[in-house]
mmCIF file of C-alpha atoms in Angstrom:
data_model
loop_
_atom_site.group_PDB
_atom_site.id
_atom_site.type_symbol
_atom_site.label_atom_id
_atom_site.label_comp_id
_atom_site.label_asym_id
_atom_site.label_seq_id
_atom_site.Cartn_x
_atom_site.Cartn_y
_atom_site.Cartn_z
ATOM 1 C CA MET A 182 127.144 269.669 150.340
ATOM 2 C CA ARG A 183 125.168 267.219 152.052
ATOM 3 C CA ILE A 184 125.351 263.282 151.687
ATOM 4 C CA LYS A 185 122.952 260.731 152.863
ATOM 5 C CA LEU A 186 123.677 257.022 152.517
ATOM 6 C CA LYS A 187 121.292 254.141 153.259
ATOM 7 C CA ASN A 188 122.788 250.489 153.444
ATOM 8 C CA PHE A 189 125.838 251.490 151.285
ATOM 9 C CA SER A 190 128.599 248.980 151.866
ATOM 10 C CA ALA A 191 129.792 249.276 155.371
ATOM 11 C CA LEU A 192 127.747 252.172 156.293
ATOM 12 C CA SER A 193 123.976 251.125 156.983
ATOM 13 C CA SER A 194 123.039 254.712 157.587
ATOM 14 C CA PHE A 195 124.969 258.235 157.410
ATOM 15 C CA ASP A 196 123.862 261.637 156.794
ATOM 16 C CA SER A 197 126.258 264.536 157.085
ATOM 17 C CA ASP A 198 126.689 268.044 155.846
ATOM 18 C CA PHE A 199 130.005 269.307 154.625
ATOM 19 C CA SER A 200 131.213 272.797 154.682
ATOM 20 C CA ASP A 201 132.633 274.739 151.623
ATOM 21 C CA GLY A 202 136.442 274.159 151.204
ATOM 22 C CA LEU A 203 138.586 271.572 152.655
ATOM 23 C CA ASN A 204 137.008 269.029 154.837
ATOM 24 C CA ALA A 205 138.712 266.322 156.765
ATOM 25 C CA VAL A 206 136.993 262.980 157.595
ATOM 26 C CA VAL A 207 138.944 261.110 160.450
ATOM 27 C CA GLY A 208 138.208 257.799 162.078
ATOM 28 C CA GLU A 209 139.632 254.612 163.151
ATOM 29 C CA ASN A 210 140.273 251.874 160.408
ATOM 30 C CA GLY A 211 137.156 249.988 159.291
ATOM 31 C CA LYS A 212 134.699 252.810 160.230
ATOM 32 C CA GLY A 213 133.771 253.918 156.778
ATOM 33 C CA LYS A 214 136.152 256.695 155.539
ATOM 34 C CA SER A 215 136.796 254.933 152.177
ATOM 35 C CA THR A 216 133.127 253.968 151.960
ATOM 36 C CA LEU A 217 132.218 257.452 152.159
ATOM 37 C CA VAL A 218 134.614 258.600 149.471
ATOM 38 C CA ASP A 219 133.219 255.550 147.379
ATOM 39 C CA ALA A 220 129.602 256.727 147.974
ATOM 40 C CA LEU A 221 130.471 260.264 146.814
ATOM 41 C CA TYR A 222 132.067 258.800 143.748
ATOM 42 C CA PHE A 223 129.208 256.639 142.965
ATOM 43 C CA ALA A 224 126.668 259.531 143.392
ATOM 44 C CA LEU A 225 128.757 261.462 140.855
ATOM 45 C CA THR A 226 129.489 258.782 138.480
ATOM 46 C CA GLY A 227 127.380 255.686 139.035
ATOM 47 C CA ASP A 228 130.498 253.613 139.425
ATOM 48 C CA SER A 229 132.398 252.276 142.399
ATOM 49 C CA LEU A 230 135.817 253.931 142.944
ATOM 50 C CA ARG A 231 137.207 250.803 144.337
ATOM 51 C CA GLY A 232 135.823 248.595 141.231
ATOM 52 C CA PHE A 233 133.021 246.723 143.316
ATOM 53 C CA LYS A 234 130.209 245.360 141.266
ATOM 54 C CA ASN A 235 126.886 247.216 141.816
ATOM 55 C CA GLU A 236 125.343 244.462 144.032
ATOM 56 C CA GLU A 237 128.417 244.445 146.233
ATOM 57 C CA LEU A 238 127.829 248.130 147.241
ATOM 58 C CA ILE A 239 124.610 246.837 149.253
ATOM 59 C CA THR A 240 125.210 246.357 153.068
ATOM 60 C CA TRP A 241 125.336 242.631 153.711
ATOM 61 C CA GLY A 242 121.790 241.196 154.219
ATOM 62 C CA GLU A 243 119.837 244.218 152.863
ATOM 63 C CA GLN A 244 117.911 244.550 149.672
ATOM 64 C CA ASP A 245 118.988 247.746 148.223
ATOM 65 C CA CYS A 246 120.933 250.817 148.702
ATOM 66 C CA SER A 247 120.937 254.377 147.991
ATOM 67 C CA VAL A 248 123.190 257.479 148.112
ATOM 68 C CA THR A 249 121.523 261.023 147.972
ATOM 69 C CA LEU A 250 123.995 264.011 147.305
ATOM 70 C CA TRP A 251 122.743 267.708 147.400
ATOM 71 C CA LEU A 252 125.195 270.086 145.694
ATOM 72 C CA ASP A 253 124.263 273.769 145.327
ATOM 73 C CA ASP A 254 120.660 273.600 144.022
ATOM 74 C CA ILE A 255 121.021 269.976 142.702
ATOM 75 C CA GLU A 256 119.876 266.817 144.150
ATOM 76 C CA ILE A 257 121.398 263.436 142.904
ATOM 77 C CA VAL A 258 119.802 259.995 144.060
ATOM 78 C CA ARG A 259 121.350 256.662 142.908
ATOM 79 C CA SER A 260 119.894 253.359 144.166
ATOM 80 C CA ILE A 261 120.934 249.829 143.638
ATOM 81 C CA ASN A 262 118.573 246.857 143.959
ATOM 82 C CA LYS A 263 119.733 243.304 144.865
ATOM 83 C CA ASN A 264 120.034 242.357 141.339
ATOM 84 C CA GLY A 265 122.719 245.181 140.886
ATOM 85 C CA ASN A 266 120.345 247.395 138.928
ATOM 86 C CA VAL A 267 120.994 251.010 139.321
ATOM 87 C CA SER A 268 118.287 253.838 139.234
ATOM 88 C CA VAL A 269 119.278 257.496 139.121
ATOM 89 C CA LYS A 270 117.311 260.735 139.632
ATOM 90 C CA PHE A 271 118.911 264.300 139.073
ATOM 91 C CA MET A 272 116.812 267.294 140.390
ATOM 92 C CA GLN A 273 117.456 270.974 139.540
ATOM 93 C CA GLY A 274 114.616 273.509 139.929
ATOM 94 C CA GLU A 275 111.887 272.365 137.838
ATOM 95 C CA THR A 276 114.006 269.896 135.894
ATOM 96 C CA THR A 277 113.935 266.049 136.707
ATOM 97 C CA LEU A 278 116.100 263.622 134.907
ATOM 98 C CA THR A 279 116.256 259.938 135.081
ATOM 99 C CA ARG A 280 118.246 258.544 132.349
ATOM 100 C CA LYS A 281 121.813 257.677 133.163
ATOM 101 C CA THR A 282 123.259 259.373 130.131
ATOM 102 C CA GLU A 283 121.301 262.557 130.660
ATOM 103 C CA VAL A 284 122.124 262.525 134.362
ATOM 104 C CA ASP A 285 125.699 261.963 133.841
ATOM 105 C CA GLU A 286 126.072 264.829 131.196
ATOM 106 C CA ALA A 287 124.242 267.274 133.659
ATOM 107 C CA ILE A 288 126.584 266.467 136.431
ATOM 108 C CA LEU A 289 129.634 266.926 134.100
ATOM 109 C CA SER A 290 128.139 270.232 132.980
ATOM 110 C CA HIS A 291 127.568 271.343 136.358
ATOM 111 C CA PHE A 292 131.299 270.948 137.126
ATOM 112 C CA GLY A 293 132.428 272.254 133.800
ATOM 113 C CA ILE A 294 134.203 268.987 132.851
ATOM 114 C CA THR A 295 133.816 266.591 129.923
ATOM 115 C CA ASP A 296 135.299 263.523 131.257
ATOM 116 C CA LYS A 297 134.143 261.818 134.650
ATOM 117 C CA SER A 298 137.673 260.483 135.035
ATOM 118 C CA ALA A 299 138.416 263.884 136.551
ATOM 119 C CA PHE A 300 136.654 262.531 139.842
ATOM 120 C CA ARG A 301 139.078 259.918 140.152
ATOM 121 C CA GLN A 302 141.390 262.734 141.563
ATOM 122 C CA VAL A 303 140.908 261.269 144.920
ATOM 123 C CA PHE A 304 143.558 261.198 147.815
ATOM 124 C CA PHE A 305 143.617 258.349 150.313
ATOM 125 C CA ALA A 306 146.076 259.770 152.809
ATOM 126 C CA GLU A 307 147.478 257.654 155.608
ATOM 127 C CA GLN A 308 146.409 259.255 158.766
ATOM 128 C CA PHE A 309 149.819 260.826 159.498
ATOM 129 C CA LYS A 310 149.789 262.516 155.964
ATOM 130 C CA ALA A 311 146.346 263.934 156.610
ATOM 131 C CA VAL A 312 147.726 265.591 159.775
ATOM 132 C CA GLU A 313 150.442 266.856 157.786
ATOM 133 C CA ILE A 314 148.084 268.582 155.355
ATOM 134 C CA LEU A 315 146.162 270.054 158.202
ATOM 135 C CA SER A 316 149.124 271.252 160.090
ATOM 136 C CA ALA A 317 150.891 272.898 157.114
ATOM 137 C CA THR A 318 151.261 276.400 156.605
ATOM 138 C CA ASP A 319 149.080 277.880 153.688
ATOM 139 C CA ALA A 320 152.002 277.855 151.213
ATOM 140 C CA GLU A 321 152.908 274.282 152.203
ATOM 141 C CA ARG A 322 149.300 273.297 151.846
ATOM 142 C CA ARG A 323 148.805 274.889 148.326
ATOM 143 C CA LYS A 324 152.022 272.987 147.212
ATOM 144 C CA MET A 325 150.868 269.931 148.398
ATOM 145 C CA LEU A 326 147.411 270.051 146.862
ATOM 146 C CA SER A 327 148.981 271.426 143.595
ATOM 147 C CA THR A 328 151.097 268.495 143.439
ATOM 148 C CA LEU A 329 148.116 266.031 144.330
ATOM 149 C CA PHE A 330 145.770 267.424 141.650
ATOM 150 C CA GLY A 331 148.568 268.037 138.898
ATOM 151 C CA PHE A 332 148.077 271.804 138.881
ATOM 152 C CA GLY A 333 151.784 272.094 138.158
ATOM 153 C CA ARG A 334 151.229 269.969 134.768
ATOM 154 C CA LEU A 335 148.322 272.316 133.860
ATOM 155 C CA GLU A 336 150.476 275.434 134.411
ATOM 156 C CA LYS A 337 153.263 274.002 132.155
ATOM 157 C CA VAL A 338 150.337 273.426 129.354
ATOM 158 C CA ARG A 339 149.029 277.032 129.937
ATOM 159 C CA ALA A 340 152.614 278.476 129.557
ATOM 160 C CA THR A 341 153.312 276.369 126.350
ATOM 161 C CA ILE A 342 149.964 277.543 124.904
ATOM 162 C CA LEU A 343 150.720 281.189 125.730
ATOM 163 C CA GLU A 344 154.127 280.909 124.333
ATOM 164 C CA LEU A 345 152.791 279.332 120.978
ATOM 165 C CA THR A 346 150.023 282.046 120.616
ATOM 166 C CA ASN A 347 152.565 284.835 121.348
ATOM 167 C CA ALA A 348 154.862 283.348 118.447
ATOM 168 C CA VAL A 349 152.059 283.428 115.886
ATOM 169 C CA TYR A 350 152.805 285.964 113.208
ATOM 170 C CA THR A 351 149.781 288.294 112.416
ATOM 171 C CA ASP A 352 149.586 290.915 109.684
ATOM 172 C CA GLU A 353 146.725 293.412 109.494
ATOM 173 C CA VAL A 354 144.916 294.017 106.165
ATOM 174 C CA SER A 355 143.315 297.284 105.567
#
């Protein structure tokens, strides 16, 4: 994954590649960590994770901003002008989409989800908590992440469905 920002909130310019798996973003307070997460959320949904109006996402004194996100073979570009209007472009192979509803549906489809609220599962850890996650054993880290993302609840739902389907009486007709 790669993300590139231009005049997005506190980050006038940012361009970085992220590796597959768990990535940690560290830095002093006020350096743009939360802005980076908000930019990622904006690229995926067209909304601000922190509830800002579109025009409030533009770096002070600038006319527009943009976020470009590359995922696998997909490129997503969302831009905002000084009036708060958002333009979007989704490119995958020979396909280019520019209508918000089509782009949003394509992104959700790519991730195999039906509701963009799934992207809200974001964890803003205090710095000492982030260190705990990084220094934990694999088993401890799995437990922390499972709790964070609610995988335990999903496992309970799966177990209940399995129990119900096993209890269904079936009779063979010949």
